[in-house]
XYZ file of C-alpha atoms in Angstrom:
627
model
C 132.834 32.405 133.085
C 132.861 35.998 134.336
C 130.147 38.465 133.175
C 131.572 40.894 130.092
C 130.852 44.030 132.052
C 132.016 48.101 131.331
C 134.554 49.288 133.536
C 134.687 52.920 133.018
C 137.248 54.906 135.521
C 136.399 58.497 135.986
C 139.389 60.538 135.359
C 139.624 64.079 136.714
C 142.379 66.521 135.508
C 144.697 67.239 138.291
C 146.462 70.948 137.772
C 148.898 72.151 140.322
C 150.403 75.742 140.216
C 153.114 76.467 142.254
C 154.085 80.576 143.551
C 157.442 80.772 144.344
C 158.234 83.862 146.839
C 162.002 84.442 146.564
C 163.594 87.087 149.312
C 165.758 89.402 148.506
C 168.817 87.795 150.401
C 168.592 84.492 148.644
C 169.663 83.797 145.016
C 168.850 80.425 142.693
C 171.763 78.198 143.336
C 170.252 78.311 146.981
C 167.041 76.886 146.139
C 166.269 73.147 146.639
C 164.315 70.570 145.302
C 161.367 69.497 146.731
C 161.368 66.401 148.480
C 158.330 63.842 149.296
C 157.750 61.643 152.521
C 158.879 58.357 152.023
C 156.124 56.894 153.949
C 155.700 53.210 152.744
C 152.618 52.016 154.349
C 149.099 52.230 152.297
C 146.667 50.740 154.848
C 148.075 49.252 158.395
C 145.600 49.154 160.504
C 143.368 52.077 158.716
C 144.206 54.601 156.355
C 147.978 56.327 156.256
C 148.522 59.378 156.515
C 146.667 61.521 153.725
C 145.068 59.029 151.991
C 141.777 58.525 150.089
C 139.742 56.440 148.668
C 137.678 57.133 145.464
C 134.920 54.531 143.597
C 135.255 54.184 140.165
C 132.769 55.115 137.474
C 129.427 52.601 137.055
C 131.135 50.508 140.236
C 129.179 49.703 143.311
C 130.328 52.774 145.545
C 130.134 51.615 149.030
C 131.861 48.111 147.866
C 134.872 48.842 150.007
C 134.393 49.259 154.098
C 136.856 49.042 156.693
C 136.976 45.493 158.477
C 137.519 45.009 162.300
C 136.890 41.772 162.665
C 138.413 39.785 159.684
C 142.198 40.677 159.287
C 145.079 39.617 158.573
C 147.124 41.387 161.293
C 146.114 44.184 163.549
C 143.029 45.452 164.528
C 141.935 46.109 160.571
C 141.477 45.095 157.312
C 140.222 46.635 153.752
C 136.606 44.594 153.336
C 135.666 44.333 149.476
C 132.291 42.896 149.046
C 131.741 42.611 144.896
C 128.029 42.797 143.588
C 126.018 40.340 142.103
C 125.652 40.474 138.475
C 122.889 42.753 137.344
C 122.914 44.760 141.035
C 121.468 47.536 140.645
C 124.532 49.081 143.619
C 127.453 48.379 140.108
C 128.164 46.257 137.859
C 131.845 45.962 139.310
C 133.621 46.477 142.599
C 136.469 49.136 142.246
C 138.325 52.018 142.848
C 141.482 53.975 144.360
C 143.221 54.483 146.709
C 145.136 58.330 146.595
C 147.057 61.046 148.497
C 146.729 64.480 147.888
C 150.749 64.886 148.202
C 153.046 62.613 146.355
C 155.341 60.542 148.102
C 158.757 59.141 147.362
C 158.726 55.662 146.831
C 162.255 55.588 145.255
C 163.591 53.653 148.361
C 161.470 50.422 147.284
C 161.157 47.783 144.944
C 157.404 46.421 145.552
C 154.207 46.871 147.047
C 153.258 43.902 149.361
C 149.720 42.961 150.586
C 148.456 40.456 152.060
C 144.776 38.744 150.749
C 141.714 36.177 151.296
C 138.356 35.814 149.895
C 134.904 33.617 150.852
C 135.439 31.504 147.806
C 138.120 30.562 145.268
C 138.284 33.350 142.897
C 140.614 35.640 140.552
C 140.415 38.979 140.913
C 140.556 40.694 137.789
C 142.884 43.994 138.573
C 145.361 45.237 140.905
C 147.795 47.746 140.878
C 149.025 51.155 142.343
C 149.521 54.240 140.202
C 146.267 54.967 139.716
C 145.672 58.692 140.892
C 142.309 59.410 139.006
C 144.514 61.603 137.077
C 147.214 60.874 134.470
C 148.127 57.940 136.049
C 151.669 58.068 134.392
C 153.345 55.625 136.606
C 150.682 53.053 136.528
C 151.453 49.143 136.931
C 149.010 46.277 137.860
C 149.096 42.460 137.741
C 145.776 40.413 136.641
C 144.026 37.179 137.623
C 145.361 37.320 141.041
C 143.799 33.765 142.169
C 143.014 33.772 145.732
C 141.095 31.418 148.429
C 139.753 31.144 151.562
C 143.454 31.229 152.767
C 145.127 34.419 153.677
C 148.343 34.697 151.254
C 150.970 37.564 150.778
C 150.896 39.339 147.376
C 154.165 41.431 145.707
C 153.339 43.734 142.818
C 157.065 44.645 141.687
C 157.935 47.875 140.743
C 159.740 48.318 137.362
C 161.714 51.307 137.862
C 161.920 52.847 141.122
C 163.780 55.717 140.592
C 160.684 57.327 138.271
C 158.478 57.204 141.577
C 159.877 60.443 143.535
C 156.408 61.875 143.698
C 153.652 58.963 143.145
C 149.642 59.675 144.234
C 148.431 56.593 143.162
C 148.896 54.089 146.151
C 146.563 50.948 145.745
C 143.726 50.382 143.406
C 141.691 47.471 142.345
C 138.974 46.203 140.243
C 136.864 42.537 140.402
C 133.633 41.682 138.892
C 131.178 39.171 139.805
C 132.423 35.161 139.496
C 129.859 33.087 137.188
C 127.387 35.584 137.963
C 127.656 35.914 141.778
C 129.087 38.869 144.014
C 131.398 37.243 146.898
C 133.813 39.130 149.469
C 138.016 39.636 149.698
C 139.485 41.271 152.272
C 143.268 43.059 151.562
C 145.594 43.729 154.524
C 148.813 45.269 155.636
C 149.539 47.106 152.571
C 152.589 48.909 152.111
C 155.065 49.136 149.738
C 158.764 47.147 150.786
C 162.473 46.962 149.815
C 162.144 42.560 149.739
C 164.667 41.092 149.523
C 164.620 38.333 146.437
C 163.120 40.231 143.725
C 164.572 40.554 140.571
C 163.590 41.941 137.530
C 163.325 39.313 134.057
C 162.407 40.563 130.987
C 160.193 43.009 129.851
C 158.085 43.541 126.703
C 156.545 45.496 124.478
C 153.638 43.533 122.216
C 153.562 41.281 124.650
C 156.902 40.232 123.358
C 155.711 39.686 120.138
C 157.453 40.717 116.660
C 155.028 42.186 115.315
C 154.139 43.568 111.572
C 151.554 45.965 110.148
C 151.091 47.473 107.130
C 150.145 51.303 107.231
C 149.602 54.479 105.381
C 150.725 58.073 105.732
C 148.535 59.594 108.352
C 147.858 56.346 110.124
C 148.686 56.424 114.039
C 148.607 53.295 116.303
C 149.791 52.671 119.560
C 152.854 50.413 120.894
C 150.692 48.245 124.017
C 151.224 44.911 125.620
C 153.518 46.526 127.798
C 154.676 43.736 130.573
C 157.481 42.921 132.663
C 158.367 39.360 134.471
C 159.998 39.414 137.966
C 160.846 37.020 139.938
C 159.564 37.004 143.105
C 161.116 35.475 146.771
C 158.241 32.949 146.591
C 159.403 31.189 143.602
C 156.880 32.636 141.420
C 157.605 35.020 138.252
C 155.232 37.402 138.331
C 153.975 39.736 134.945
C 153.137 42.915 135.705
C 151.292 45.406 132.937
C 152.552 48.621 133.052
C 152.520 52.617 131.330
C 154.509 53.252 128.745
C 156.204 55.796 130.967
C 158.655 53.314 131.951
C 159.676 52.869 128.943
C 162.051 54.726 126.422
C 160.633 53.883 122.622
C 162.707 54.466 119.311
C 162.554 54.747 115.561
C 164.954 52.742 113.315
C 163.904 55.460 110.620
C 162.093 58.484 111.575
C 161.621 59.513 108.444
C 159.007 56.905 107.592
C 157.598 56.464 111.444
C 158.053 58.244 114.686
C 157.441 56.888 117.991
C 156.608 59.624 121.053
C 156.953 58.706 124.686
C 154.153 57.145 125.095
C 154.464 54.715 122.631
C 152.265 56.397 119.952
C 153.530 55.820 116.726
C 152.824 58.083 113.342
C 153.477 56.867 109.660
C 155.010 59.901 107.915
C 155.919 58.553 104.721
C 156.227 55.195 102.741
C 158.942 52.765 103.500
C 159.556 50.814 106.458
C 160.832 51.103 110.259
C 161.064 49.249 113.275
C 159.912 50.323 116.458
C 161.437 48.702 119.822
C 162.189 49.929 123.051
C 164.346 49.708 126.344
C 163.288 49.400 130.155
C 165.537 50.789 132.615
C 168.076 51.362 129.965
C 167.314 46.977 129.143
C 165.861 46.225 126.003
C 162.800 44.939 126.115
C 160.858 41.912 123.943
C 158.782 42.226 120.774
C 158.792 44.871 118.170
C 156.546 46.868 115.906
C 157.344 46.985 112.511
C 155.599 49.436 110.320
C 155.151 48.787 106.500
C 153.973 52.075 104.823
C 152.324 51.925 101.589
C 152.568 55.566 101.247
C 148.901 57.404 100.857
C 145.788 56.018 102.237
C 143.657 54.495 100.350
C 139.950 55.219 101.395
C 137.139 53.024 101.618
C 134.500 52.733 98.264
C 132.930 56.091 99.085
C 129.334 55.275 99.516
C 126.370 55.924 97.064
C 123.154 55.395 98.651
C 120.785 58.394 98.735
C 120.400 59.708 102.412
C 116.930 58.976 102.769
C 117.717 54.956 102.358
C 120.403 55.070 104.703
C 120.458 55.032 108.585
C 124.598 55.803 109.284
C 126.135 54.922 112.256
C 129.950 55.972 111.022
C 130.286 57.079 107.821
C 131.544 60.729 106.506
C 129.191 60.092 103.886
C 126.291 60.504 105.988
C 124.421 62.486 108.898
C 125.499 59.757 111.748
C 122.811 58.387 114.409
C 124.002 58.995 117.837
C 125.833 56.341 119.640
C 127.086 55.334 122.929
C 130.531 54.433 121.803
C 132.501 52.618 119.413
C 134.435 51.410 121.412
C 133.094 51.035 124.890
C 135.685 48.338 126.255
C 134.270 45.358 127.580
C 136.505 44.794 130.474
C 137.762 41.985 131.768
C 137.446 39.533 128.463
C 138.185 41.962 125.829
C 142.109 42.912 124.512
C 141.148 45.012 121.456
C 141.682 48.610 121.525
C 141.073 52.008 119.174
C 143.633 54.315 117.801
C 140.660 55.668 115.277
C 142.081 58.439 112.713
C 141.591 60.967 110.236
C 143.339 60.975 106.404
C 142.356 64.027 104.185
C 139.430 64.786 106.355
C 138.131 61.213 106.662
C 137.342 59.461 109.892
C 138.520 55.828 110.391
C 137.664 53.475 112.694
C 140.994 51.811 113.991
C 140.777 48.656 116.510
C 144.118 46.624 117.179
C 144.891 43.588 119.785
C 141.575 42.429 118.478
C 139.738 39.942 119.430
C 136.037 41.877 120.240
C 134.325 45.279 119.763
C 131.207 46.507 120.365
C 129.519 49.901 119.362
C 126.602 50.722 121.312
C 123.577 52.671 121.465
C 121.541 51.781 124.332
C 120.638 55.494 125.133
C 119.203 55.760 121.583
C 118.333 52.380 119.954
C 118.216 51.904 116.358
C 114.903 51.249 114.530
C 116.164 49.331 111.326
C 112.608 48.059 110.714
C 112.217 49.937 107.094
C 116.013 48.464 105.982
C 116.834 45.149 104.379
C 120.806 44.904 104.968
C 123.844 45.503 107.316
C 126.614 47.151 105.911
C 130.463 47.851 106.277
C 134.056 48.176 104.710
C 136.448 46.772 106.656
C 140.389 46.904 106.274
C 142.985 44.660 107.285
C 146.090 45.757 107.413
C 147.861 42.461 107.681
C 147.741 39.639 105.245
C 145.472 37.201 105.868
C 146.047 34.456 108.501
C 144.824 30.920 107.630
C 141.601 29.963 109.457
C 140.976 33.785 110.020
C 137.566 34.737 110.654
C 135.472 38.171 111.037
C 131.833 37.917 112.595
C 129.283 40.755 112.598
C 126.847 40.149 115.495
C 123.780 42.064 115.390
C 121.282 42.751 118.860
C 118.084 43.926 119.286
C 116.815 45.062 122.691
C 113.538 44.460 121.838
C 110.489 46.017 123.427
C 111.897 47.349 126.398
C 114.829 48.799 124.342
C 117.174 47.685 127.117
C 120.153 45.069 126.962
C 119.103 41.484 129.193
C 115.467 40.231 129.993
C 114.271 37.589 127.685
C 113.349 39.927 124.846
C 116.365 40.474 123.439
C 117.798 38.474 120.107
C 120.804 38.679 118.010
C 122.281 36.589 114.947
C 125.974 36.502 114.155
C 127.446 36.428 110.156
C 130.748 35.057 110.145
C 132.396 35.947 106.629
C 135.395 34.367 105.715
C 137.925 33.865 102.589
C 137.178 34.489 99.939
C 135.067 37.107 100.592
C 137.417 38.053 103.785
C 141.071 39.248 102.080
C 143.863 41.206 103.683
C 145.276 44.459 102.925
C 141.897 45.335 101.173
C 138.675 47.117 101.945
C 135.916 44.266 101.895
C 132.473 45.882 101.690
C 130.097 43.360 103.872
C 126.342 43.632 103.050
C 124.267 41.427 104.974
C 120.797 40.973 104.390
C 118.392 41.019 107.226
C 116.363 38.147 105.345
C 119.719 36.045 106.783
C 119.770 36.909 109.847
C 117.382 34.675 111.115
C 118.144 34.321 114.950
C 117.129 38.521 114.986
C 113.199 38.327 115.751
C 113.094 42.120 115.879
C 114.970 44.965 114.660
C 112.761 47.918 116.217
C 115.743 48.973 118.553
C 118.855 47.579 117.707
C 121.120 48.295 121.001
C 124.321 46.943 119.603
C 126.844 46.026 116.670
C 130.014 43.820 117.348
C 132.552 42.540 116.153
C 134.150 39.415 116.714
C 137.628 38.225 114.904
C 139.677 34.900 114.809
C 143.047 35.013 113.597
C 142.782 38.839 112.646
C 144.968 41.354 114.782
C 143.534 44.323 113.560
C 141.040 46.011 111.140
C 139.769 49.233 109.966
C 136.185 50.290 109.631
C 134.395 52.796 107.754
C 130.528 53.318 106.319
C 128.945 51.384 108.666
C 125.249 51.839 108.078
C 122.117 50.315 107.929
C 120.455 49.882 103.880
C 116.889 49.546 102.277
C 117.830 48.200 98.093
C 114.050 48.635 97.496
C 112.763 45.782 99.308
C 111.610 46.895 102.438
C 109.329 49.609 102.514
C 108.723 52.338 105.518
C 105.050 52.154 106.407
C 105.022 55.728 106.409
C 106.914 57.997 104.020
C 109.827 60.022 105.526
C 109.523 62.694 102.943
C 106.829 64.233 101.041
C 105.525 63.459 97.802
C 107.310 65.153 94.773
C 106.684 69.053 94.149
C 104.187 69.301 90.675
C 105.714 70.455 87.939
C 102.602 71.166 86.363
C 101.805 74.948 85.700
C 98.798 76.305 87.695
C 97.033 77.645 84.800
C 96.824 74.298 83.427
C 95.657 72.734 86.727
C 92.244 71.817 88.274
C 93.430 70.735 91.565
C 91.400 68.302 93.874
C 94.326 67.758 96.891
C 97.603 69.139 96.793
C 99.108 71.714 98.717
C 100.986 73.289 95.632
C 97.971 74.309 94.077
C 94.250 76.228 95.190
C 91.902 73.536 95.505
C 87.851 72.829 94.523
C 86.011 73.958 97.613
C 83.680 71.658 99.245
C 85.177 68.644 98.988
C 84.178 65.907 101.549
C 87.313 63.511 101.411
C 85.028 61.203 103.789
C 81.306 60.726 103.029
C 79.969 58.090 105.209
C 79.446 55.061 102.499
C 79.590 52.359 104.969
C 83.086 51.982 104.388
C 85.980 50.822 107.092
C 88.731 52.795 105.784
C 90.472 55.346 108.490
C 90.745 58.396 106.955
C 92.739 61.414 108.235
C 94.972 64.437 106.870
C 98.139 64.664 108.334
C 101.819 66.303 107.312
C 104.295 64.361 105.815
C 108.181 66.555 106.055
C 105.583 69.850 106.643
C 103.315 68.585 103.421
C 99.383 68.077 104.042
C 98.730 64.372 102.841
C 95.764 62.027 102.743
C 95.971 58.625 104.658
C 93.490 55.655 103.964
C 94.279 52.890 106.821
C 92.871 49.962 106.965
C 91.344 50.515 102.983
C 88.545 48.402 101.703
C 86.813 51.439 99.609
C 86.930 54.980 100.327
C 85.281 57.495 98.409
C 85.410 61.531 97.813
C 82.433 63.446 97.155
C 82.232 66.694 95.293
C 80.190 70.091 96.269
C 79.191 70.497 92.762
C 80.157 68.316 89.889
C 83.490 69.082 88.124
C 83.932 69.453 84.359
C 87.188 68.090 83.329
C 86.393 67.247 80.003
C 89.404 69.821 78.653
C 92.202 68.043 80.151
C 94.046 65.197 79.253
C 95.015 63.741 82.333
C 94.877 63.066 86.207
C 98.158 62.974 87.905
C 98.191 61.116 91.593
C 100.951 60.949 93.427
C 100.826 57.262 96.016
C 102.704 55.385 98.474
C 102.011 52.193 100.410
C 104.257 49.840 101.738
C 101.880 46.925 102.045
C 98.741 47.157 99.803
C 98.542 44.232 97.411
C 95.824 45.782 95.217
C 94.392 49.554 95.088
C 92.257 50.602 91.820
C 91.297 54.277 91.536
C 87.935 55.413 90.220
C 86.057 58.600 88.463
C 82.149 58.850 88.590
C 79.727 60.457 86.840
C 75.441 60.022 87.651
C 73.767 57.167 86.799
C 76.471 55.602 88.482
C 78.788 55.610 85.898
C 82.362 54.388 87.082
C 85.367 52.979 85.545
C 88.551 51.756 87.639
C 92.434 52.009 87.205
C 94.741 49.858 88.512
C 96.893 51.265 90.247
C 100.800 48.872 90.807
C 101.086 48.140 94.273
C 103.494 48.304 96.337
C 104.526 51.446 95.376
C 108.229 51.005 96.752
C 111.432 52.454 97.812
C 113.253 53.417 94.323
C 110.102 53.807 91.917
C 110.187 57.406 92.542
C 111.766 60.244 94.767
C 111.396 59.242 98.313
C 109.579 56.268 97.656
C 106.153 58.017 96.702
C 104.893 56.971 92.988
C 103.389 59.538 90.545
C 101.147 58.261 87.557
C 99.444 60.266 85.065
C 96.747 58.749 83.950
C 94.739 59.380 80.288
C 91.382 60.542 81.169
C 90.188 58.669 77.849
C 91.041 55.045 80.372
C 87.631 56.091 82.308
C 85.599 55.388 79.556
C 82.263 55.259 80.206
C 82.333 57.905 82.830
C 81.281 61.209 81.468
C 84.158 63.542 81.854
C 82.218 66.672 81.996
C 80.029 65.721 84.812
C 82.672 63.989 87.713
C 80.727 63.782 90.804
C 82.828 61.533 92.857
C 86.170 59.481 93.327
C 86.771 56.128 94.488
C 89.793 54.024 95.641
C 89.226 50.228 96.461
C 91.766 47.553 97.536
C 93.634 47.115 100.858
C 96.450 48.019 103.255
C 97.575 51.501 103.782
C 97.627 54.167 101.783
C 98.910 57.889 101.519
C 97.645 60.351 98.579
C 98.490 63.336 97.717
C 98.390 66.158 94.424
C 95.957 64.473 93.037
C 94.825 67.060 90.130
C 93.886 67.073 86.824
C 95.861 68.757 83.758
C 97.018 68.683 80.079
């Protein structure tokens, strides 16, 4: 089994202008068209003429060398040396092979080449077309199993007469085999007018027939573009190829159109068929759209903000992200046509089998959340034995994917709670997920399907319903309401405070106290609380107010009792619920107001001190007293 590993090819945008001088003693008609060189060869012996090589993105860049003493023929050979997994040279060896000027490969019908390897192997991609720019004219075969055995290769070209002015000469790309890097060398490439090979069928949807139900606004793309020739060696060879090849068509534009490249839009409701033709042949498989008119959204969420972390959602400010869709190269098929109805981003994957959304650069800490969630569409009814599986991984400490602190757990939902042409809103508790050991920096989401071609996505966020509680508060406690005339004010940044107060009077306590701001608010921590108390300059009179508001948060004290004291001492404690929880009040923080009359004994007009007892951690703040 073949490392899942990202093969990312740098495009560059390729502009060419073009001056045209014309003389005064030469009109139009006269002018010609350009013409190419129909040089055939790629790499006899070294480089042709105007050629050069380019590594792709995250591949190991010196992975290619020139060979002069294993070849084929000659005095040369291309030398390919693939990377271990994990190298820290690339995860992959590829890239391409180019020419500045196009050339006119019109004359020809393949490209030939001839191959060997250290070990039995299948190298994952290998094509020409690829310019590092638009490549329009691409076409590649896959799984090319080779051996220790030099063998000749022919990559058939599907239409000929397109390639008057082609850049992309030779490109490949091959990861490691179970693990380990090993070496292929390519020779005598060049592309040939051979005799014996003739083209088969070709395809769209991989031949398929295939059907999908859509709404106005939705755009998806036609793929599984192949062709089958057969080749003088007796073997019929599939090629993948651009949908430049191809000429696509509507059997109703008014309810779907279908560009040139195979991207088709739903315009209305109603149905239409979309095929295509191949050098004026029709080609296999179909796309059949089913438009149900409008879109219908996904359950717009209701959540407040502050219990949410988003990842995609309109609803909500989103985390950043890698990707959504970073393609996992060789193993996965599914792809992303994502798009926007009435201002609302979708999530679109098709030819699905597995996704993944990343954020390695900024890992997730879901540690104050209880539950997974998502609303998923499927577009197509559902398929017995269908499956969807949410898989969940934490990079643990290091915050970086491999090592042997990562963990994961995977939810597979099914029917009933899995139905087609419906939004299904998955909420997974973390509680279930018991094969994640850590959910400090979550590095990745995916998605794994059986039986299910396609699905939408939409509000895909982490959740806390109440039952996990940040050990710190996000936010700051609620503003008073109180007016300030009616206010004596021990703590609170809302009001002018008694002066003297010593919030930490050595009492032989092992409480941590310190002041620090919570969202730009000044707010009183006890860590670690056994007792804690708060001593007074001079005693207060409070005797002509009703109450004493304090406003608390903790997410894991499991008893905290609040105090006044007069001389003597006199005290008399309050219970205060614990833990104070997401939900009881704004932002988690609690408020009480508690009757001054519940002190009894203490003498209210002669309050030397406060007290808090209990444990865990715990934040204060307006703590005041008033009518």
């Amino acid at each position: 089994m073949k490392n899942i590993f990202k093969n990312k090819i740098i495009r560059s945008a390729l502009g060419l202008s073009i001056l045209l001088v014309l003389g005064c003693q030469r009109d139009l008609n006269e002018l010609e068209e350009a013409s190419y060189p129909k040089n055939p060869e790629v790499f006899i012996d070294g480089f042709s003429s105007g050629l050069a090589y380019a590594a792709f993105g995250g591949s190991a860049p010196k992975a290619f060398q020139v060979d002069n003493e294993v070849k084929y023929a000659g005095t040369a050979s291309m030398r390919f040396e693939v990377p271990d997994f994990g190298s820290p040279e690339g995860a992959y060896a590829g890239g391409s092979f180019f020419t500045s000027v196009g050339r006119d490969l019109s004359d020809y019908n393949a490209l030939t080449f001839w191959v060997k390897a250290t070990q039995p192997a299948k190298i994952d991609v290998l094509g020409f077309g690829n310019d590092l720019g638009e490549n329009k004219y691409q076409v590649s075969i896959s799984a090319l199993a080779v051996n220790t055995n030099w063998k000749k290769v022919y990559i058939p070209i599907p239409d000929a007469s397109k390639l008057t002015a082609e850049k992309g000469m030779f490109f490949y790309s091959e990861g490691p085999e179970n693990n380990n890097g090993y070496t292929f060398w390519i020779d005598e490439v060049k592309f040939e007018k051979v005799p014996g090979v003739a083209q088969g069928t070709a395809g769209i949807l991989n031949g398929d027939a295939k059907i999908v139900t859509s709404f106005v606004g939705v755009n998806q793309n036609v793929d599984g573009l192949i062709s089958t020739f057969s080749l003088p060696n007796g073997i019929n060879q599939v090629v993948n190829l651009t949908p430049y090849y191809f000429n696509f068509s509507s059997s109703n534009p008014s309810v779907a159109t279908v560009n040139n490249l195979g991207n088709v839009s739903t315009v209305s409701g109603g149905s239409a068929v979309i095929t295509a033709t191949l050098a004026d042949k029709p080609a296999s498989g179909s796309l059949t759209i089913n438009s149900q008119g409008n879109f219908l959204a996904a359950p717009t969420p209701t959540l407040p903000a502050d219990k949410v972390i988003s990842v995609f959602s309109d609803a909500y400010t989103n985390v950043p992200v890698d990707y959504y869709n970073g393609y996992w190269a060789p193993y996965q098929t599914t792809q992303s046509a994502d798009f926007t109805v009435n201002g609302n981003n979708v999530l679109n994957y098709y030819n699905f089998n597995f996704v993944g959304i990343q954020s390695a650069a900024n890992p997730i800490n879901a540690s104050a959340t209880s539950h997974f969630h998502a609303d998923i569409y499927l577009p197509n009814a559902l398929a017995a034995g269908a499956n969807f599986k949410v898989n969940i991984v934490d990079f643990g400490s290091n915050g970086a994917f491999g090592g042997n602190d990562d963990s994961n757990h995977v939810t597979t939902i099914t029917a009933p709670t899995l139905q087609g042409q419906n939004w299904v809103s998955i909420n997974i508790p973390f509680s279930a997920m018991t094969g994640l050991t850590s959910r400090n920096k979550i590095g990745q989401i995916i998605f794994e399907g059986a039986n299910i071609p396609a699905f939408y996505a939409d509000n895909i966020y982490f959740y806390n319903d109440g039952s996990i509680i940040p050990s710190t508060p996000t936010a700051a406690a609620p503003a008073p309401s109180h007016p300030a005339s009616g206010v004596l004010s021990v703590f609170s940044d809302a009001y002018t405070n008694v002066a003297g107060t010593d919030f930490n009077p050595n009492w032989g306590q092992n409480t941590v106290v310190s002041q620090l701001p919570i969202a730009g608010n000044n707010t009183l921590k006890y860590a670690g609380l056994n007792y804690q108390g708060t001593q007074f300059a001079n005693p207060l009179n409070v005797s002509s107010y009703g109450f004493i508001h304090i406003d608390y948060y903790t997410a894991n004290s499991s008893n905290l009792n609040f105090y006044l004291i007069s001389p003597g001492p006199v005290e008399k404690a309050y219970a205060l619920s614990v833990p104070s929880g997401i939900g009881t009040n704004t932002n988690g923080w609690k408020s009480v107001d508690i009757p001054l009359s519940s002190f009894s004994p203490v003498v209210l007009s002669n309050i030397i001190q406060f007290k808090a007892d209990g444990n865990g951690d715990v934040f204060f703040d307006n703590i005041y007293f008033h009518n």
